CSV table of C-alpha atoms in Angstrom, one decimal:
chain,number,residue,atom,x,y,z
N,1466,UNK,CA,84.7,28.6,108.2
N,1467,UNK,CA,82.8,31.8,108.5
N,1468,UNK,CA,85.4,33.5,109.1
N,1469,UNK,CA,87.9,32.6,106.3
N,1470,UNK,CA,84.5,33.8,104.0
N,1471,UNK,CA,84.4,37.0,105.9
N,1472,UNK,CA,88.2,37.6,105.5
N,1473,UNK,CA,87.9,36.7,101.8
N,1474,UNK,CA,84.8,39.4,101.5
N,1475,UNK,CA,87.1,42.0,103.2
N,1476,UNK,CA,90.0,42.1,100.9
N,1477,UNK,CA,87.7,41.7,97.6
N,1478,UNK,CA,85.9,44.6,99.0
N,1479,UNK,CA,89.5,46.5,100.0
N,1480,UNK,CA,90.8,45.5,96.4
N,1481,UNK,CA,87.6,46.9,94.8
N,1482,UNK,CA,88.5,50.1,96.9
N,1483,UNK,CA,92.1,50.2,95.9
N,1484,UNK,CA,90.8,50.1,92.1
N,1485,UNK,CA,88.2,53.0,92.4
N,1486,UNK,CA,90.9,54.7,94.0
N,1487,UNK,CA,93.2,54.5,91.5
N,1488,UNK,CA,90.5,55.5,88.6
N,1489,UNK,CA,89.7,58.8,90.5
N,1490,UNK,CA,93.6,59.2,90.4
N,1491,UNK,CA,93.7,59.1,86.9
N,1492,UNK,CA,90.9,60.8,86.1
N,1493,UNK,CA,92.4,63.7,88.0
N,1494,UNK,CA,95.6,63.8,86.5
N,1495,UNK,CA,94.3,63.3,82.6
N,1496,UNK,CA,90.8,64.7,82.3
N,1497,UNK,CA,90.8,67.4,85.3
N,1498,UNK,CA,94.3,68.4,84.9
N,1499,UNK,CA,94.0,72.5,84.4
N,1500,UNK,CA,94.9,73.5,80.8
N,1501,UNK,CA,98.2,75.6,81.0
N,1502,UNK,CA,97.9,78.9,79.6
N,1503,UNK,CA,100.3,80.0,77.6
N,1504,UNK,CA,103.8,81.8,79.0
N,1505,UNK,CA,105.3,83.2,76.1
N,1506,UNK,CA,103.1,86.1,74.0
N,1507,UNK,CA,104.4,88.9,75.1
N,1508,UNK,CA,102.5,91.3,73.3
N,1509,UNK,CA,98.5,91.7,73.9
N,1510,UNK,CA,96.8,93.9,71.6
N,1511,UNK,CA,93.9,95.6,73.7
N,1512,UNK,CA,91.6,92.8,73.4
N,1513,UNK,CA,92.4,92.2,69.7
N,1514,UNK,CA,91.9,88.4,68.8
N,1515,UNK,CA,94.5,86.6,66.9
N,1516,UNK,CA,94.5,83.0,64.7
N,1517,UNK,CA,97.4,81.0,65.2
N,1518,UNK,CA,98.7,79.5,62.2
N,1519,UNK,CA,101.5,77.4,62.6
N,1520,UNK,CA,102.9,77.7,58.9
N,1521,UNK,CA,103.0,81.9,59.1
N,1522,UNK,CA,106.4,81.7,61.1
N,1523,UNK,CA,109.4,82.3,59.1
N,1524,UNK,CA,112.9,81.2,60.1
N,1525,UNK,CA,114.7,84.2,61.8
N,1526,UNK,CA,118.4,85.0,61.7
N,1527,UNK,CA,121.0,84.6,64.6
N,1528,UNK,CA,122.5,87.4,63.3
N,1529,UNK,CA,122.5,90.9,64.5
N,1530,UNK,CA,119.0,92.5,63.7
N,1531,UNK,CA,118.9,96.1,62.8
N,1532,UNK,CA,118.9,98.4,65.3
N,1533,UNK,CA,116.7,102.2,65.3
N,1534,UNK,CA,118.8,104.0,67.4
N,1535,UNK,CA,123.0,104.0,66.4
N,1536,UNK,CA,124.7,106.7,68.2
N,1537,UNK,CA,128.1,105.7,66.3
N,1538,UNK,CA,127.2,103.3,63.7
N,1539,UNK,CA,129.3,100.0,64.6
N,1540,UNK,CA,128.3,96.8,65.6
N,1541,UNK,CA,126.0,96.9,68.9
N,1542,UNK,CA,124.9,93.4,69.6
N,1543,UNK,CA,123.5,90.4,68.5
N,1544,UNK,CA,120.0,88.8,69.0
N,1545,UNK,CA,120.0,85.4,69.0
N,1546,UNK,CA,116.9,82.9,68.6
N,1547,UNK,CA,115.8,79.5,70.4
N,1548,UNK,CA,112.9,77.8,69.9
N,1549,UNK,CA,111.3,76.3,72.7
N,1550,UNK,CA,108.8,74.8,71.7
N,1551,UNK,CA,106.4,74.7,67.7
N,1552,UNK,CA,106.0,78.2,67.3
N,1553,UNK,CA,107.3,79.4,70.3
N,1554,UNK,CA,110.4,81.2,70.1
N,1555,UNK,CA,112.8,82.3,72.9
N,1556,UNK,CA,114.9,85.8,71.9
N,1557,UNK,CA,117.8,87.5,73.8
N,1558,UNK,CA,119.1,90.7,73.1
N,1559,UNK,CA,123.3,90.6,74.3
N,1560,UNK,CA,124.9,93.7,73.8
N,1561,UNK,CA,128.3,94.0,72.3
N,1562,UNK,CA,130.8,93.6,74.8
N,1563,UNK,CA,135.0,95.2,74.2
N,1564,UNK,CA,137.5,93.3,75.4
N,1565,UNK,CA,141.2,94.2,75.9
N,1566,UNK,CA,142.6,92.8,73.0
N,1567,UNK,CA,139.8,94.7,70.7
N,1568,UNK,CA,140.5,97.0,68.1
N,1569,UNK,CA,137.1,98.9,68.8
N,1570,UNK,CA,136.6,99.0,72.0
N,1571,UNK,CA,133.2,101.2,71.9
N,1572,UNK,CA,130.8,99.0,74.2
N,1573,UNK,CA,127.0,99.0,74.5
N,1574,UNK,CA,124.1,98.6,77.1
N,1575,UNK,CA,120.6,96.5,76.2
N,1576,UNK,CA,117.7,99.0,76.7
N,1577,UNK,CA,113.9,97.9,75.8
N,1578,UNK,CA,112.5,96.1,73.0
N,1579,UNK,CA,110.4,97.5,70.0
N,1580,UNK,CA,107.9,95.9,67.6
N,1581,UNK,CA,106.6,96.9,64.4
N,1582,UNK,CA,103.1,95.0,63.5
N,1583,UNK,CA,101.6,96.2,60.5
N,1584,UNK,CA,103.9,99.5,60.2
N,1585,UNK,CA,103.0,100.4,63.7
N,1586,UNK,CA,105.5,100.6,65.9
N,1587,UNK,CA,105.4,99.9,70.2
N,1588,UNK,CA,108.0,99.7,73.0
N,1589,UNK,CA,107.5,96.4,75.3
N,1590,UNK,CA,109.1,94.8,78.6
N,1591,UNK,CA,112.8,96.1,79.3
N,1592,UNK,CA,113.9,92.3,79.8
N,1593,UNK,CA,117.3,91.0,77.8
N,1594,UNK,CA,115.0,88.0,77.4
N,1595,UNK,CA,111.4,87.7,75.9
N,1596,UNK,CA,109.5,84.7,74.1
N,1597,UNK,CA,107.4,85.7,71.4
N,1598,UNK,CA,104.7,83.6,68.8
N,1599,UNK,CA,103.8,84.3,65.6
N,1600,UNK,CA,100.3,85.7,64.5
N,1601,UNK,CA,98.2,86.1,61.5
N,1602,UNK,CA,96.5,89.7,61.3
N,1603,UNK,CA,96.7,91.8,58.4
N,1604,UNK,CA,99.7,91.1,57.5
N,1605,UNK,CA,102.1,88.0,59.2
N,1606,UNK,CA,104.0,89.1,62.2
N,1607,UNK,CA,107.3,87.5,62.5
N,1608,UNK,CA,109.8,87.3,64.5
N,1609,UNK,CA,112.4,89.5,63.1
N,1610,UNK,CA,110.0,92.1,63.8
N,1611,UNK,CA,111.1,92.2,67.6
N,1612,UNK,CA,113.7,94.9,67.7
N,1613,UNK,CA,116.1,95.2,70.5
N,1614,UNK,CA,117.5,98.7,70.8
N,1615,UNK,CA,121.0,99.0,72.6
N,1616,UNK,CA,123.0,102.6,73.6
N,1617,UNK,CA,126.3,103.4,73.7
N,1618,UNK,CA,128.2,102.8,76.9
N,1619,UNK,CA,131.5,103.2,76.7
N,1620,UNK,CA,133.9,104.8,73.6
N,1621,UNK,CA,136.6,103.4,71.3
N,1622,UNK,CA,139.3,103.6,74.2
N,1623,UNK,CA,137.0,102.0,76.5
N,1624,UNK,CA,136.2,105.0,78.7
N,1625,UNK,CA,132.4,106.1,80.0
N,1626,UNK,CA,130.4,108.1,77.9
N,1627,UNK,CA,127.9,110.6,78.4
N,1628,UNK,CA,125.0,108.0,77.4
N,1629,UNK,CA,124.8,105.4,80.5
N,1630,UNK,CA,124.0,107.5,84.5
N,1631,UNK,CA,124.1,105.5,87.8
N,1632,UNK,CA,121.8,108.2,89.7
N,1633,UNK,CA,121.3,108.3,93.5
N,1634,UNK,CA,118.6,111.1,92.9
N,1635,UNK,CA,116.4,111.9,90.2
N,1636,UNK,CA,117.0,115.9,90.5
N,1637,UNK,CA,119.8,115.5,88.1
N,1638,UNK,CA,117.7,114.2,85.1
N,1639,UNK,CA,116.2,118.3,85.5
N,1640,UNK,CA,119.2,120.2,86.0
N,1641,UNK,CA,121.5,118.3,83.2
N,1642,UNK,CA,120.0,116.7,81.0
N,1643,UNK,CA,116.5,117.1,80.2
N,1644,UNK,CA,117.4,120.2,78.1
N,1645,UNK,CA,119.2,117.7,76.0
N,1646,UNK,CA,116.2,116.9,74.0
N,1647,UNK,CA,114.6,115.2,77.0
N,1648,UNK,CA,117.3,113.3,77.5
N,1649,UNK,CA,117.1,111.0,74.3
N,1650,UNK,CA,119.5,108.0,74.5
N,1651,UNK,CA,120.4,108.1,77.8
N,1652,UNK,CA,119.7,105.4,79.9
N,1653,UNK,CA,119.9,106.3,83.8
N,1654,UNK,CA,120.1,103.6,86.7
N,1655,UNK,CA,119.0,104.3,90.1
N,1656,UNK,CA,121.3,103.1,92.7
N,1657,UNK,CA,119.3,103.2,95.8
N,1658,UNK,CA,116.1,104.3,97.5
N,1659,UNK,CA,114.7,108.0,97.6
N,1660,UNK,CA,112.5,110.0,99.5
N,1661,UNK,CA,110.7,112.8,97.3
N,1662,UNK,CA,109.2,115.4,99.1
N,1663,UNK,CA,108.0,119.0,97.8
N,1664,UNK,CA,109.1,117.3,94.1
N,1665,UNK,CA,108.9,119.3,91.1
N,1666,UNK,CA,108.0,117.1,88.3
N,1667,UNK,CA,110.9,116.0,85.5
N,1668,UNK,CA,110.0,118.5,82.6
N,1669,UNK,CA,108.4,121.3,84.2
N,1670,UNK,CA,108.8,124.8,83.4
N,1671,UNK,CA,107.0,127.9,84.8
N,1672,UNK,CA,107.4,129.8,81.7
N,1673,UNK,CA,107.7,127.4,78.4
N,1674,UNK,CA,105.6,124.6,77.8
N,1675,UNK,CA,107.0,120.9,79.5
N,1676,UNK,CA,109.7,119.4,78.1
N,1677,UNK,CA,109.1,115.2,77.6
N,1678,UNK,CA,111.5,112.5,78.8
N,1679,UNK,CA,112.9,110.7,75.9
N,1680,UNK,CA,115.3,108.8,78.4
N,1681,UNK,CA,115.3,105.4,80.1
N,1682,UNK,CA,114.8,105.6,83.6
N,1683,UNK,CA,115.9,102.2,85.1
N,1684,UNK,CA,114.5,101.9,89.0
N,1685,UNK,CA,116.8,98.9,89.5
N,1686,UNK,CA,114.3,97.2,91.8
N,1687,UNK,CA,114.6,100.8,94.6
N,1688,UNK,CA,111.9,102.5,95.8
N,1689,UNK,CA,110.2,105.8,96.4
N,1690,UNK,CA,109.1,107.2,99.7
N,1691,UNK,CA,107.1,110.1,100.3
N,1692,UNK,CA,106.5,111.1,97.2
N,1693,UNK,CA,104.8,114.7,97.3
N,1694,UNK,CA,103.9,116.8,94.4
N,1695,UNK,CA,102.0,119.7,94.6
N,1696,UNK,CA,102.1,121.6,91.7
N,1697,UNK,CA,100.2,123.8,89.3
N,1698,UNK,CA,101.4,122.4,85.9
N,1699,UNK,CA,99.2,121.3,83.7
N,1700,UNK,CA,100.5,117.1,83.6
N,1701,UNK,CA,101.8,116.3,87.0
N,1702,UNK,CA,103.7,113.3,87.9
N,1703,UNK,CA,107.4,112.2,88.6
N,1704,UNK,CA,107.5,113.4,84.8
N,1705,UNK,CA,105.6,115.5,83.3
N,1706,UNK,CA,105.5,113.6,80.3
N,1707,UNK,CA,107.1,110.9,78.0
N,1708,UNK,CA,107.5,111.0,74.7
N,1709,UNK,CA,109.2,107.7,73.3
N,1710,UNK,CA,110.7,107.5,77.6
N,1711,UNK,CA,110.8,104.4,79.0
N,1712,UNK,CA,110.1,103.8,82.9
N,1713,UNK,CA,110.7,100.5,84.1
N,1714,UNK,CA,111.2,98.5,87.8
N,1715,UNK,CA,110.7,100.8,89.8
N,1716,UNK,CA,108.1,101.4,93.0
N,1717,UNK,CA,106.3,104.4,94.8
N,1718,UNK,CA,105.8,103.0,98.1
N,1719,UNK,CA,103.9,106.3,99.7
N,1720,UNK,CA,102.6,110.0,99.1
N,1721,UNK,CA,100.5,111.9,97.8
N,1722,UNK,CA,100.1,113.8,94.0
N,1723,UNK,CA,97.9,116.6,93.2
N,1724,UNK,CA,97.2,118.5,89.9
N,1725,UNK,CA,94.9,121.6,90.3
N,1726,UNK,CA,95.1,123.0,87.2
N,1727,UNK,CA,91.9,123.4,85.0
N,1728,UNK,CA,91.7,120.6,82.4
N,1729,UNK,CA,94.8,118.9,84.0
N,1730,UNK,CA,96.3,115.7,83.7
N,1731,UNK,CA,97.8,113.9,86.6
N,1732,UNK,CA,99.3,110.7,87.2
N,1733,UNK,CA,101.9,108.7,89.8
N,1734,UNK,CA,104.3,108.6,87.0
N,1735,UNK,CA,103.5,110.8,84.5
N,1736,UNK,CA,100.3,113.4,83.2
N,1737,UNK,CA,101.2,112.3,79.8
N,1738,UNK,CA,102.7,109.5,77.9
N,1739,UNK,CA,103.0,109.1,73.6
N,1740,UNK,CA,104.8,106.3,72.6
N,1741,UNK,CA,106.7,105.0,75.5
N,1742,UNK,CA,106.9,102.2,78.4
N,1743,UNK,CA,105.9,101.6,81.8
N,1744,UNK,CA,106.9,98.6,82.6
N,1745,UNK,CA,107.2,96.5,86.2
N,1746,UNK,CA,106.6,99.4,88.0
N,1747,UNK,CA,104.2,99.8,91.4
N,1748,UNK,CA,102.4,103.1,93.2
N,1749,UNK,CA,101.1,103.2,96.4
N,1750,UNK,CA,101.1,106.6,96.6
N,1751,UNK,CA,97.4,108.9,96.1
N,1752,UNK,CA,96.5,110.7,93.2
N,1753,UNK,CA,94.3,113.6,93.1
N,1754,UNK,CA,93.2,115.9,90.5
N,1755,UNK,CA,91.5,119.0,92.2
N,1756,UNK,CA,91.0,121.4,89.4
N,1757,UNK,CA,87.7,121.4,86.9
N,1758,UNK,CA,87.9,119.1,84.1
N,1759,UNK,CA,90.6,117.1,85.6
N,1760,UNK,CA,91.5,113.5,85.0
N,1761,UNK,CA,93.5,111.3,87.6
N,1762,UNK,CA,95.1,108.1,87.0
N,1763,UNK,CA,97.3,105.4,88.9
N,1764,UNK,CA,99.7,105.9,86.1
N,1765,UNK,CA,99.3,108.1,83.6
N,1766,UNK,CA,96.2,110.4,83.1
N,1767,UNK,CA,96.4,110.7,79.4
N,1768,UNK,CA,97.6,108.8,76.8
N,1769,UNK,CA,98.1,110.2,73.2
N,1770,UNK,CA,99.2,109.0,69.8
N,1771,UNK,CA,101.8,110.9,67.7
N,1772,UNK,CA,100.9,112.4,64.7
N,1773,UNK,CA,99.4,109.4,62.1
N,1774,UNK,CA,101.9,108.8,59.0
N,1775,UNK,CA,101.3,106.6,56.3
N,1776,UNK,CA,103.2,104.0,58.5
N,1777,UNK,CA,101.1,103.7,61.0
N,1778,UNK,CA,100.7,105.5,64.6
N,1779,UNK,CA,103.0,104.7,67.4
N,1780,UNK,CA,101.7,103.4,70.4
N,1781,UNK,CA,102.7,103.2,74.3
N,1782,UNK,CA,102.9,100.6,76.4
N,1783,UNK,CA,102.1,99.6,80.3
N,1784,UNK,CA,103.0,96.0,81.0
N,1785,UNK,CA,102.5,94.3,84.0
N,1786,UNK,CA,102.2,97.1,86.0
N,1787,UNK,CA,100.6,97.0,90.2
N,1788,UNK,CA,98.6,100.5,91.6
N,1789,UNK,CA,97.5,100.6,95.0
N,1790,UNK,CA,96.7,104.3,95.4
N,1791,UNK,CA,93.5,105.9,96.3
N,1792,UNK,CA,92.8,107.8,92.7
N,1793,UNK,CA,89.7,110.9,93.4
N,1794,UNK,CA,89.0,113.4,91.1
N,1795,UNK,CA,85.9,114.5,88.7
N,1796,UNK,CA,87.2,111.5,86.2
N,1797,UNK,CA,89.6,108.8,87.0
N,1798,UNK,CA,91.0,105.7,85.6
N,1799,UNK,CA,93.2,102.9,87.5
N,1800,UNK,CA,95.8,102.7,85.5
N,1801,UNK,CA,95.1,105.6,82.8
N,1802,UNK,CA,92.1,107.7,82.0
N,1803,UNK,CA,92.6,109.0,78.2
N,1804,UNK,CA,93.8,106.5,76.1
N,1805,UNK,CA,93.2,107.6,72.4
N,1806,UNK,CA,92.3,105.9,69.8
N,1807,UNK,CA,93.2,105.7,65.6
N,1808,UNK,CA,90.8,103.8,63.2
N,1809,UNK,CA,92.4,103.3,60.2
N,1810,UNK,CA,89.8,104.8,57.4
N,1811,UNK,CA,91.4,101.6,54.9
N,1812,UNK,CA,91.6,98.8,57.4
N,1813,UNK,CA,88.9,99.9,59.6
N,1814,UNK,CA,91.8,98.7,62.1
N,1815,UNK,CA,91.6,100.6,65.9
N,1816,UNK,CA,94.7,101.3,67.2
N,1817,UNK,CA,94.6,102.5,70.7
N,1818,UNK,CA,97.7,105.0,72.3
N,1819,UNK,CA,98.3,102.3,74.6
N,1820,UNK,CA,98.4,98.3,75.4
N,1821,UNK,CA,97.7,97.9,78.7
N,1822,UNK,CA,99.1,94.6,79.5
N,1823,UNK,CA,98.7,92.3,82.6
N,1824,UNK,CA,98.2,95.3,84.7
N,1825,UNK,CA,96.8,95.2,88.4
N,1826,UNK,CA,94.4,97.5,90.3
N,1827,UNK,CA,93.4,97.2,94.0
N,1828,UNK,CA,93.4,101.0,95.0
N,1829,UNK,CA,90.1,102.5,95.3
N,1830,UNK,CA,88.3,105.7,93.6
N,1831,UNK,CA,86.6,108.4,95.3
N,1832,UNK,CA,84.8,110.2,91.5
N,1833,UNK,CA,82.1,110.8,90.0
N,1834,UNK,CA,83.2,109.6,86.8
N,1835,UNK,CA,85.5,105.9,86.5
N,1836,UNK,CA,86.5,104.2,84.0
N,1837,UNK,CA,88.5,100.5,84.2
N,1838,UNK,CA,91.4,101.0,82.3
């Protein structure tokens, strides 16, 4: 008898079990769940908050948005729009592609992304494919203000152009084309790995003041090795400056940088950057600025903004970015050092030179002046 009562008190007390058991389940799966964050704002402005208002979105087109840079003036692609989820939107750039039969056969290539908020214009990711969300600032941000910009790949009997470069070195970009106004609407795609020794930076002259890259250099995923510069120029990096350049996917996986010039600027990728990208891109390499007054950066050591118009200032970009580098110099930065910055006088609006978006720093400073950035 005793024993049918013990057996009875086991399984209440192994049913009572199972049921606490599967309360702590629950509890973990719909009160300690972690809140997912959201995937899909592409755009952070410096720490800027935003209110989302779900009513501020207006309806965008499927049809081909307008398009700032038209080398020949036809029909370069077409955007087209998917939302994913309320107030989430899902936009792909896909260039215009000839076929055979076509009676224009002219062909483009996607290149980055702009956006204008509040008249002021920046470059973001290089990616066919970006989500976006609509915000209330100033004024509404919608949509349609996501800008893909294609160039010109091919002409109207379907033959390669002058505008689209698959590079197996990067001395070329010097030697043909820089003097081209920096290279402005060409797009140039690395094709394999490169070692860089004794490199004279993109831009440099001995006698003339630098000349910026206005190009798109695609890394393609390839790598640097060895990357030495040793140079007296006032910016120093694998360019000595961008102005509206874009830089994207591509990594330094070793060497070292110096700038010893007085007052210099120097960076792994460029001494100076006004409204452009860096995007996806990783340095292992060192970075030193020797001379007085120097400023050293993983990326760039100064970032400017162009001249302020009634339309706003233009702004750079560095998203998602990785620097590994030792940086040493008087003043250094991880990612940049001088990043301006424009208050509007009306708005009271700050607009810095750059976003610095979902960057990563884990290479240490020897200086006796660091900043975060």
């Amino acid at each position: 008898m005793l024993g049918k009562y013990a057996t009875a008190r086991f399984g209440i007390i192994m049913g009572m079990v199972v049921a606490l058991c599967l309360v702590v389940a629950l509890v973990c799966v719909f009160v300690l769940q972690p809140t997912e964050q959201s995937r899909n704002t592409t755009l952070d402005q410096g720490g800027q908050e935003f209110v989302e208002v779900e009513d501020s979105y207006n309806e965008p087109s499927k049809d081909a948005t307008p398009n700032p840079y038209q080398p020949s003036g036809v029909n370069q692609g077409t955007v087209y729009w998917d939302q994913i989820e309320n107030g989430y939107y899902e936009l792909t750039a896909v260039p215009h592609r000839a076929e055979p039969n076509d009676s224009d056969l002219t062909s483009f290539v996607f290149a980055y992304w702009v956006c204008t908020m509040n008249g002021k214009q920046t470059k973001i990711s290089g990616d066919e494919t970006i989500r976006v969300k609509t915000y209330t600032t100033a004024n509404a941000v919608t949509a349609r203000e996501y800008i893909p910009v294609f160039i010109q790949e091919t002409n109207n009997v379907g033959t390669a152009t002058d505008y689209v470069h698959y590079v197996t070195n990067l001395q070329s970009l010097n030697d043909t084309y820089m003097s081209q106004n920096g290279a402005a609407g060409h797009i140039f795609i690395l094709q394999n790995d490169i070692t860089l020794t004794n490199f004279t930076p993109i831009g440099y002259s001995s006698t003339t003041a630098y000349t910026p890259f206005a190009g798109v250099l695609d890394g393609n995923g390839h790598t640097i090795e060895s990357l030495t510069i040793q140079n007296g120029g006032q910016y120093v990096g694998i360019f000595c400056g961008l102005n509206g350049g874009v830089i994207k996917d591509l990594s330094i996986r070793s060497g070292t940088i110096t700038c010893s010039n007085t007052n210099g600027s120097v960076g792994a990728f460029a001494g100076v950057m006004v409204n452009s990208l860096i995007s996806r891109c990783v340095n292992h390499a060192a970075v030193i600025a020797t001379g007085t007054g120097g400023v050293a950066a993983g990326f760039v050591g100064t970032v400017n903004l162009t001249e302020v118009t009634l339309a706003g200032a233009l702004t750079s970009s560095l998203y998602k970015n990785e620097n590994y580098g030792a940086i040493r110099g008087n003043s250094v930065g991880a990612i940049v050092f001088t990043n301006q910055t424009y208050l509007d006088s009306n708005t009271r609006e700050e607009t810095p030179a750059a976003y610095l978006i979902q960057n990563i720093n884990q290479g240490s400073f020897q200086t006796n002046t660091a900043t975060p950035a």
